[in-house]
PDB file of C-alpha atoms in Angstrom:
ATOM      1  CA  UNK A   1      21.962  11.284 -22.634  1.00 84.00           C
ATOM      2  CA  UNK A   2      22.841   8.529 -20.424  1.00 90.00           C
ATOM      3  CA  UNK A   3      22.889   4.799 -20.590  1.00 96.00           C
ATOM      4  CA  UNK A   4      23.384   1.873 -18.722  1.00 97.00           C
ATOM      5  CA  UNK A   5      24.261  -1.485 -19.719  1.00 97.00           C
ATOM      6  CA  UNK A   6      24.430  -5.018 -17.472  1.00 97.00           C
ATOM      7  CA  UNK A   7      26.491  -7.029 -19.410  1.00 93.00           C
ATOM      8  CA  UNK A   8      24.865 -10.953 -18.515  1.00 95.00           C
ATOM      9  CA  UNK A   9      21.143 -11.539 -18.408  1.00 96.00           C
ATOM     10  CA  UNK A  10      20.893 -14.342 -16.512  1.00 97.00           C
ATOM     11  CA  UNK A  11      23.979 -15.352 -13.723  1.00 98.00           C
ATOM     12  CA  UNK A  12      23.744 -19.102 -12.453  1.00 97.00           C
ATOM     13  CA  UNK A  13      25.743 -20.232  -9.244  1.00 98.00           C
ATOM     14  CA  UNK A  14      26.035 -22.595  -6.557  1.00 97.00           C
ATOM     15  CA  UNK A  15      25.470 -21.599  -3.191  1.00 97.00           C
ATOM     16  CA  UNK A  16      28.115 -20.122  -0.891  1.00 97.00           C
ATOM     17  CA  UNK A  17      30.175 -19.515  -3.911  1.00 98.00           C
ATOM     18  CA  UNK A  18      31.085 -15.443  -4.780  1.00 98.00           C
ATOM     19  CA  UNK A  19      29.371 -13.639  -7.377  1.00 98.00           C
ATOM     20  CA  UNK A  20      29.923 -10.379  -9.758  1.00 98.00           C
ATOM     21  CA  UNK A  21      27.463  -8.850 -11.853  1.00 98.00           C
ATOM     22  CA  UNK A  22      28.587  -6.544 -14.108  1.00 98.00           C
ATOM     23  CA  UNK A  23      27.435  -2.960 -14.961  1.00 98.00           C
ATOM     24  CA  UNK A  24      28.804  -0.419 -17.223  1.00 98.00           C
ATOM     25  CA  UNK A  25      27.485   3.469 -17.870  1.00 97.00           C
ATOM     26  CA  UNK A  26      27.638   6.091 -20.350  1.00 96.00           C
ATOM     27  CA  UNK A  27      26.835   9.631 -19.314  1.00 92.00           C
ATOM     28  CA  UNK A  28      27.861  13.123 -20.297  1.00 89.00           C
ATOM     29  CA  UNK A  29      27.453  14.605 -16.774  1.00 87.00           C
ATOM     30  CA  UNK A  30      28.419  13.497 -13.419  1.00 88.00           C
ATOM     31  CA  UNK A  31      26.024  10.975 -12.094  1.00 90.00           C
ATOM     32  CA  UNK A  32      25.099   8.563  -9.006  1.00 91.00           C
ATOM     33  CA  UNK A  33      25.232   5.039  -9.447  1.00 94.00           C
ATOM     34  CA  UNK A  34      22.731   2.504  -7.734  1.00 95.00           C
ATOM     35  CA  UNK A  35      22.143  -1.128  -7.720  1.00 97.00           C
ATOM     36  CA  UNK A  36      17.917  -2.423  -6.768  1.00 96.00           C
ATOM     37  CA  UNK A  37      16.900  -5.909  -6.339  1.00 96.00           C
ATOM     38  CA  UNK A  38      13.436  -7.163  -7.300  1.00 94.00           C
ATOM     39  CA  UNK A  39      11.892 -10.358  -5.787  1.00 91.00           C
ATOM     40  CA  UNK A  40       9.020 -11.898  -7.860  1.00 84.00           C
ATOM     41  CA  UNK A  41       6.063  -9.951  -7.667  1.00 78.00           C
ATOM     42  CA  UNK A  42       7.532  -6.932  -5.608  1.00 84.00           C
ATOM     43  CA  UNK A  43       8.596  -4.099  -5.875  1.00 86.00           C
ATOM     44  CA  UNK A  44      12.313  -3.027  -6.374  1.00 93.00           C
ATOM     45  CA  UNK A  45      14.816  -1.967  -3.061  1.00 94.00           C
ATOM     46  CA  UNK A  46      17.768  -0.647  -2.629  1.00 94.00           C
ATOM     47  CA  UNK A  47      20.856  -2.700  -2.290  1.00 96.00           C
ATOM     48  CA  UNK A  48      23.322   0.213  -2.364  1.00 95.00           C
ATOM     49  CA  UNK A  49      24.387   3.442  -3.689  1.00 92.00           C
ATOM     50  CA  UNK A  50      27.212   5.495  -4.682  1.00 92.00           C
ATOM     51  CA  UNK A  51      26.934   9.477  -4.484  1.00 88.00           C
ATOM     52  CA  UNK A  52      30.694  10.715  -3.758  1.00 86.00           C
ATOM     53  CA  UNK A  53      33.528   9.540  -1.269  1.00 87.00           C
ATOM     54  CA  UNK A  54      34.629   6.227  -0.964  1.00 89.00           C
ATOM     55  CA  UNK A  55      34.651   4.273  -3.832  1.00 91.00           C
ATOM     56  CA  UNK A  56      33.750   1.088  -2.627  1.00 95.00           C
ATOM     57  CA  UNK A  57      30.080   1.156  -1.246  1.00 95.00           C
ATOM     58  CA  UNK A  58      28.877  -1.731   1.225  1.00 96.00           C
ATOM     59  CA  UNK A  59      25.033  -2.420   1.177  1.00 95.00           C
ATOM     60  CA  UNK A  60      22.290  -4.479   2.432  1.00 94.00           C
ATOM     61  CA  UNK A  61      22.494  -8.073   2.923  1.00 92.00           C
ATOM     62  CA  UNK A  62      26.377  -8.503   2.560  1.00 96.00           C
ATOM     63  CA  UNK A  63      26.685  -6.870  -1.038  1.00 97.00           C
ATOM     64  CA  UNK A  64      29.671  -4.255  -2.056  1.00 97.00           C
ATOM     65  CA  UNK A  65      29.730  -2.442  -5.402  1.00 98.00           C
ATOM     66  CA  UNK A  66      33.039  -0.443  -6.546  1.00 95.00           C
ATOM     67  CA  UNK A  67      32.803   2.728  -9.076  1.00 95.00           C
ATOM     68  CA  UNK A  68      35.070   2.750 -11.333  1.00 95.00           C
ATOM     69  CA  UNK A  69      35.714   6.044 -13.193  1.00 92.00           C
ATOM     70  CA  UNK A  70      37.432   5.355 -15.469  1.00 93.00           C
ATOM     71  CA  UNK A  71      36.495   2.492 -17.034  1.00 94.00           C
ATOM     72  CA  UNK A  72      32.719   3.632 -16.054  1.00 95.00           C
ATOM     73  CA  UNK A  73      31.676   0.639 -14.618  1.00 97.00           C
ATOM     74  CA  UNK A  74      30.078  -0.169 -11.242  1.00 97.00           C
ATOM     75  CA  UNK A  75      30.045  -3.989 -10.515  1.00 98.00           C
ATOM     76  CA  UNK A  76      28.238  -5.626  -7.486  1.00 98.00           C
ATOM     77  CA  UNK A  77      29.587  -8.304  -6.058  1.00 98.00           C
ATOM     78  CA  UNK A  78      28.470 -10.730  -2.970  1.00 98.00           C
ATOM     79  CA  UNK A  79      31.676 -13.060  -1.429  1.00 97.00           C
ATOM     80  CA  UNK A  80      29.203 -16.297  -1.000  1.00 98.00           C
ATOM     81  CA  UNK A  81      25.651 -16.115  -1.962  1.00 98.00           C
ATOM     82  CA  UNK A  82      22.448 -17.757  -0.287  1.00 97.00           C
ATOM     83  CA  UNK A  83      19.366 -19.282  -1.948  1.00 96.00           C
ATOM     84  CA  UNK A  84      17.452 -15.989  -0.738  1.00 95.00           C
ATOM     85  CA  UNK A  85      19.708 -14.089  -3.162  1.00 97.00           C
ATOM     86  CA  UNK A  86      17.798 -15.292  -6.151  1.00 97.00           C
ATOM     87  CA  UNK A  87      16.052 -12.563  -7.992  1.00 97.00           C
ATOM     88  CA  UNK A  88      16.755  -9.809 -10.490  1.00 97.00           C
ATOM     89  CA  UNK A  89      19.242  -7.437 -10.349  1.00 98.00           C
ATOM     90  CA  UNK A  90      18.853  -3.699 -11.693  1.00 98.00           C
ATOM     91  CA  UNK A  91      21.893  -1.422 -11.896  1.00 97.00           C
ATOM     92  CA  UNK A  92      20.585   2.525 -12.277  1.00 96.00           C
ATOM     93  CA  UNK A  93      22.041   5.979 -12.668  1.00 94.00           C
ATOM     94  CA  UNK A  94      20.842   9.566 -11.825  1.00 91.00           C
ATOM     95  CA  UNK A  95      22.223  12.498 -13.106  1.00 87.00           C
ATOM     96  CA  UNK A  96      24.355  14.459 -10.567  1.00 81.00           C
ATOM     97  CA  UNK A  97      24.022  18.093 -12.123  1.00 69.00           C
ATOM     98  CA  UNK A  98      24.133  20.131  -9.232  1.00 66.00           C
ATOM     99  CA  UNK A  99      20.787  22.452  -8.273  1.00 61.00           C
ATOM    100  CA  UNK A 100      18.774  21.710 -11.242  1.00 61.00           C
ATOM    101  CA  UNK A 101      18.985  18.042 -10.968  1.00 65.00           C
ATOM    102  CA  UNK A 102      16.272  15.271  -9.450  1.00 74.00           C
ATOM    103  CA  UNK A 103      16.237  11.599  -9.142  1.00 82.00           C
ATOM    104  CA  UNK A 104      15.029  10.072 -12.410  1.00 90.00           C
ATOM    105  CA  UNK A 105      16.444   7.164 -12.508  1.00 94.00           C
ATOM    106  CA  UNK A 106      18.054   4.933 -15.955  1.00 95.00           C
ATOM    107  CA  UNK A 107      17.849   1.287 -15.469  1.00 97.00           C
ATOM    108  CA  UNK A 108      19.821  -1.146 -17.594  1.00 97.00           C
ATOM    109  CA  UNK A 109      17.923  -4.520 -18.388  1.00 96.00           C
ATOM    110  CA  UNK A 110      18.360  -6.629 -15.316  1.00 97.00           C
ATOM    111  CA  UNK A 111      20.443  -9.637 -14.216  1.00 98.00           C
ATOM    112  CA  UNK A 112      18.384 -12.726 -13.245  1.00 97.00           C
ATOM    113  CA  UNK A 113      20.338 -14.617 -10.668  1.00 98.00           C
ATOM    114  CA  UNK A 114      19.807 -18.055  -9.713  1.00 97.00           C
ATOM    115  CA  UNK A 115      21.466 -19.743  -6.453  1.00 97.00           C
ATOM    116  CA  UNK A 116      21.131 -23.598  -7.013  1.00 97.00           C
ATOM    117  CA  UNK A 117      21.897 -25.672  -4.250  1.00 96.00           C
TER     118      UNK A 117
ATOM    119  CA  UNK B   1       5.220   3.264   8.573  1.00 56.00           C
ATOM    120  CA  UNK B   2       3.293   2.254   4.875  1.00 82.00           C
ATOM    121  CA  UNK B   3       5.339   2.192   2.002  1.00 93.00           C
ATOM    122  CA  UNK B   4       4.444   3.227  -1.620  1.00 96.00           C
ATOM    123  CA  UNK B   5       0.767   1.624  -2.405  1.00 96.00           C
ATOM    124  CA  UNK B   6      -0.514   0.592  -5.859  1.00 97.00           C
ATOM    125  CA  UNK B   7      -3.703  -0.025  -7.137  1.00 97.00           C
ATOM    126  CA  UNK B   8      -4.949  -2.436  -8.289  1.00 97.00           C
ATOM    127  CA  UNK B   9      -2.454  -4.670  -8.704  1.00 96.00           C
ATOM    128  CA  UNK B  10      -3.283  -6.277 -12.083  1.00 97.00           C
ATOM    129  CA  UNK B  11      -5.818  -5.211 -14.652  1.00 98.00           C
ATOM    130  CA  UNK B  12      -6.861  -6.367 -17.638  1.00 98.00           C
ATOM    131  CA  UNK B  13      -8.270  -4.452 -20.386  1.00 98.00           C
ATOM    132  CA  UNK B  14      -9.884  -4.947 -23.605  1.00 98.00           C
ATOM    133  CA  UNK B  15      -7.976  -3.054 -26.592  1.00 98.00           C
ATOM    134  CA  UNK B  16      -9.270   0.480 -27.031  1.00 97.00           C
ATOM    135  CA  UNK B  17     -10.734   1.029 -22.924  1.00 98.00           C
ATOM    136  CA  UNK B  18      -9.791   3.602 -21.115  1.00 98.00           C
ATOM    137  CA  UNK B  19      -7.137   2.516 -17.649  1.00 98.00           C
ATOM    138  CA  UNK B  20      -6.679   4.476 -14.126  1.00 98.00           C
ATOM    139  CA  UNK B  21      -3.644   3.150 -12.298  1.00 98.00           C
ATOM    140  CA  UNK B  22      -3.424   5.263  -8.715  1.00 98.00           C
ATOM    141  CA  UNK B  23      -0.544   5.225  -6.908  1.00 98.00           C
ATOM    142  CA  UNK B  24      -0.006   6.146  -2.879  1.00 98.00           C
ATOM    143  CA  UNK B  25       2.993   7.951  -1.905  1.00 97.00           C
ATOM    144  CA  UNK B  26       4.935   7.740   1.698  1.00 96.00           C
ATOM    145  CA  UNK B  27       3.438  10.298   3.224  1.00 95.00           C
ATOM    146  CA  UNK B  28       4.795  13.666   3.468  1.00 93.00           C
ATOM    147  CA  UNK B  29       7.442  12.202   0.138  1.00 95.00           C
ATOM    148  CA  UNK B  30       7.221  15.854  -2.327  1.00 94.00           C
ATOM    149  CA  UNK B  31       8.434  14.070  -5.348  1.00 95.00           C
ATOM    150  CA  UNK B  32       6.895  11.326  -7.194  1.00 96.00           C
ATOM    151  CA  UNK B  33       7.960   8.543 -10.053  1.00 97.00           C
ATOM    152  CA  UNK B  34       6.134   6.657 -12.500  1.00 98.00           C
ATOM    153  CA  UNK B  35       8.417   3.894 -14.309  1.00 98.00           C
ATOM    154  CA  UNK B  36       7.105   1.662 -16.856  1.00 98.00           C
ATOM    155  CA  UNK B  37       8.877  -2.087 -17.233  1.00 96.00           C
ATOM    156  CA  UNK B  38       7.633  -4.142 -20.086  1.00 95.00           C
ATOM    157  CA  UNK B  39       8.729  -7.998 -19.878  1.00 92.00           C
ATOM    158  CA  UNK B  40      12.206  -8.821 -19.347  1.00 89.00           C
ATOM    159  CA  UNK B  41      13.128  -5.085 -19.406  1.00 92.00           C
ATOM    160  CA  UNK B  42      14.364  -2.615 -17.004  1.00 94.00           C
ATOM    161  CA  UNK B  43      11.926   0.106 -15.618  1.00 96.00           C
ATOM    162  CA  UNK B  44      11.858   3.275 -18.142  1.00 97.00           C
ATOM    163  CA  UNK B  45      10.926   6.503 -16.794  1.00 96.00           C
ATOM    164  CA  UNK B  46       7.678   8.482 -17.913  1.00 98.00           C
ATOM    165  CA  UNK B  47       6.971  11.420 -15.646  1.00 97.00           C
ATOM    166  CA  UNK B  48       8.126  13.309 -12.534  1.00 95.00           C
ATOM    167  CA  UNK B  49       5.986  15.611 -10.062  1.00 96.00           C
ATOM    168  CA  UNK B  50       7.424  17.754  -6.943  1.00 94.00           C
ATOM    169  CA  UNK B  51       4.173  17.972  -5.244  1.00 95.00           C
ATOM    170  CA  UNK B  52       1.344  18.780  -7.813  1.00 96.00           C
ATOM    171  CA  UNK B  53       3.857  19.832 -10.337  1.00 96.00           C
ATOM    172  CA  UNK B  54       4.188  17.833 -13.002  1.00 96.00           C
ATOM    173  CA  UNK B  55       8.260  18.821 -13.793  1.00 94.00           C
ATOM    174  CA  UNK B  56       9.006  15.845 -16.054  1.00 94.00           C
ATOM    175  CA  UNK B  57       6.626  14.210 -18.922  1.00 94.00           C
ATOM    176  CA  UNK B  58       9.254  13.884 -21.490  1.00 94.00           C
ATOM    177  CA  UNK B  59       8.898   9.717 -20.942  1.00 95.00           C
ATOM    178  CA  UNK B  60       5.329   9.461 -21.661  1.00 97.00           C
ATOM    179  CA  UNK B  61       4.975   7.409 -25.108  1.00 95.00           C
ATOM    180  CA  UNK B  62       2.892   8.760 -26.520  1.00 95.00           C
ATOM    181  CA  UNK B  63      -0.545  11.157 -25.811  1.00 96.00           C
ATOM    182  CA  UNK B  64      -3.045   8.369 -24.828  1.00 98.00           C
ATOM    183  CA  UNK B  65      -0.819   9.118 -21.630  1.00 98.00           C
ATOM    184  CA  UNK B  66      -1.742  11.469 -18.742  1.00 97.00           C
ATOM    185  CA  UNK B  67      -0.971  11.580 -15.125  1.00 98.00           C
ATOM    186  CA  UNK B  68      -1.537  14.067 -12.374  1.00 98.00           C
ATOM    187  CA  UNK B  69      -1.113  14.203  -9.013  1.00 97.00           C
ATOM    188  CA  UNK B  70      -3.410  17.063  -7.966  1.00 96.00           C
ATOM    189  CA  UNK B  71      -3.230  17.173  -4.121  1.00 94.00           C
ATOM    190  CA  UNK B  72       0.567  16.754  -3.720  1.00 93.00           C
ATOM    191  CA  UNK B  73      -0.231  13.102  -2.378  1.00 95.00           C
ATOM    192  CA  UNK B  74      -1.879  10.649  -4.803  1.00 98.00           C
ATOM    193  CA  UNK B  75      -1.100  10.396  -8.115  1.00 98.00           C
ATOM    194  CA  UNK B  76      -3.127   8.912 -11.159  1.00 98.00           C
ATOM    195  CA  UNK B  77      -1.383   7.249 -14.136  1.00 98.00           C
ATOM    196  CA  UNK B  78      -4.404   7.049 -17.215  1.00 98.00           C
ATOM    197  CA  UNK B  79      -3.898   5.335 -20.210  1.00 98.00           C
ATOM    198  CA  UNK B  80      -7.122   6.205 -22.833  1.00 98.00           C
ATOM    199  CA  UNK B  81      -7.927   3.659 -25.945  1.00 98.00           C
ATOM    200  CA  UNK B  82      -5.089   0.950 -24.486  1.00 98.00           C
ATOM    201  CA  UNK B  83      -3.294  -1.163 -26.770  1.00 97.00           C
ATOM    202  CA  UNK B  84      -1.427  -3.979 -26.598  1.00 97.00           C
ATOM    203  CA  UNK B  85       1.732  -2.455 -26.307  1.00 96.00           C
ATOM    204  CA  UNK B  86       0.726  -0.913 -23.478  1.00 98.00           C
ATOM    205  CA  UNK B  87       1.048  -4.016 -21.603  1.00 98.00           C
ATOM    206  CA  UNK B  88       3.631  -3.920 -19.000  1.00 97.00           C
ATOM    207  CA  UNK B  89       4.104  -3.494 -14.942  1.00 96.00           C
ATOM    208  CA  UNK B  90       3.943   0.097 -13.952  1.00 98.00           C
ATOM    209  CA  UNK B  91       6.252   1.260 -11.328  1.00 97.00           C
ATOM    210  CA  UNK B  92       5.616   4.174  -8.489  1.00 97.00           C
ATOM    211  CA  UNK B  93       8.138   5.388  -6.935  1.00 96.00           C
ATOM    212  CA  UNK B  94       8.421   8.379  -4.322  1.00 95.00           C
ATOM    213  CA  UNK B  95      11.007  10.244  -2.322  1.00 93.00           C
ATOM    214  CA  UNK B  96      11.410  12.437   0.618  1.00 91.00           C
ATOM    215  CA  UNK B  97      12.897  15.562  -1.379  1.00 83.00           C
ATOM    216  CA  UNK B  98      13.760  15.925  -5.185  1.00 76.00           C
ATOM    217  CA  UNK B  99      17.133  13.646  -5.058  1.00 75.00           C
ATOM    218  CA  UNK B 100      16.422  11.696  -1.832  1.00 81.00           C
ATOM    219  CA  UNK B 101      16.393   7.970  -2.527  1.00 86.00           C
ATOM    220  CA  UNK B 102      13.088   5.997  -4.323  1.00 91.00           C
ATOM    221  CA  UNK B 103      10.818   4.434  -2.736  1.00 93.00           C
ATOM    222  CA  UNK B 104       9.189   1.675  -5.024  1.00 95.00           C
ATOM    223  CA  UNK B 105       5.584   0.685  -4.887  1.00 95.00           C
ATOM    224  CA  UNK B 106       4.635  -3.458  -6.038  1.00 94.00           C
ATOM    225  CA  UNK B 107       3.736  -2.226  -9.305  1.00 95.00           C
ATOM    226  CA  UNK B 108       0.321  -2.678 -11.519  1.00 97.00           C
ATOM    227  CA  UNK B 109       0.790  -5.214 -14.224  1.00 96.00           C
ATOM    228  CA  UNK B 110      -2.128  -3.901 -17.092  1.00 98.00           C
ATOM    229  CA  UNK B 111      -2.949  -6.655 -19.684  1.00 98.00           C
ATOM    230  CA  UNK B 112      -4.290  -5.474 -22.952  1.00 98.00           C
ATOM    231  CA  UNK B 113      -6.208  -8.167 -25.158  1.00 96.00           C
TER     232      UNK B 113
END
């Protein structure tokens, strides 16, 4: 079985000042690692994702996220954040188990973040 | 081109009627995702189809659930004799092959009174 956990629910911060929101897993097999964003009354997209390589992954709209084996985590982080980044954060995992595997997705709860001026 | 369609995109129903949510995939996407995200939760998954196979029902609460997808294309999420705890938003979601990246639809938010 796997699980993922965000560790804040709700992330306040001033604008152009960084950000982290943190994400940890649990999973028996290998897996891929994904973070979505959801604006109010849409649907969610995809910031980034992280299949193999590079640990460090660089996604839309300035955000970087770095896997972290070993202490199965996979935090996203944004050096200086805009208004436009408020909205809820979803950190997911699929199960990377070769041939026989597909895409369904485990979501933890969310992060709400709020940019205040 | 169109992304993922939903429809409608709220409904309200009185306890115990019968729901049809429909979702429309990207065209020519083979595998399809319904998620289900109650309030101030994350999405939870509740079925899978690669084209008109339905591969994956294992999320489905319970049997008042049934979805199909019978064309490869458009899929159906029913919920019969609704209850409240069947409120929530209900997520599509499709891809171009079986582990390709998901493409999310706005979502139906069902109300049940």
């Amino acid at each position: 079985a796997q699980s993922v956990t965000q560790l804040d629910s709700q992330v306040p911060v001033f604008e152009e000042a960084p950000v982290e929101l943190r994400c940890n897993y649990s999973s028996s097999v290998s897996v891929y690692l994904f973070w979505y964003v959801q604006y109010p009354n849409q649907g969610l997209q995809l910031l980034l994702k992280y299949l193999s390589g590079s640990t460090l992954v660089k996604g839309i709209n300035g955000f970087e996220a770095e896997f972290n084996k070993s202490q199965t985590s996979f935090h996203l982080r944004k050096p200086s954040v805009h208004i436009s980044d408020t909205a809820e954060y979803f950190c997911a995992l699929s199960p990377n188990a070769g041939g026989t595997s597909y895409g369904k997705l485990t979501f933890g709860q969310g992060t709400i973040l709020t940019v205040h001026p | 081109g169109a992304g993922v369609s939903q429809s409608p995109r709220y409904k309200v129903a009185k306890r115990g009627q019968d729901v049809a949510l429909r979702c429309d995939p990207i065209s020519g996407h083979v595998s399809l995702f319904w998620y289900q995200q109650a309030l101030g939760q994350g999405p939870e998954f509740l079925t899978y189809f690669q084209n008109e196979a339905q591969l994956d029902k294992s999320g489905l609460p319970s049997d008042r659930f049934f979805a199909e997808r019978p064309e490869g294309s458009v899929s159906t999420l029913k919920i019969q004799r609704t209850q409240q705890e069947d409120s929530a938003v209900y997520l599509c979601a499709s891809s171009r092959d079986r582990a390709g990246e998901q493409y999310f639809g706005p979502g139906t938010r069902l109300t049940v009174t």
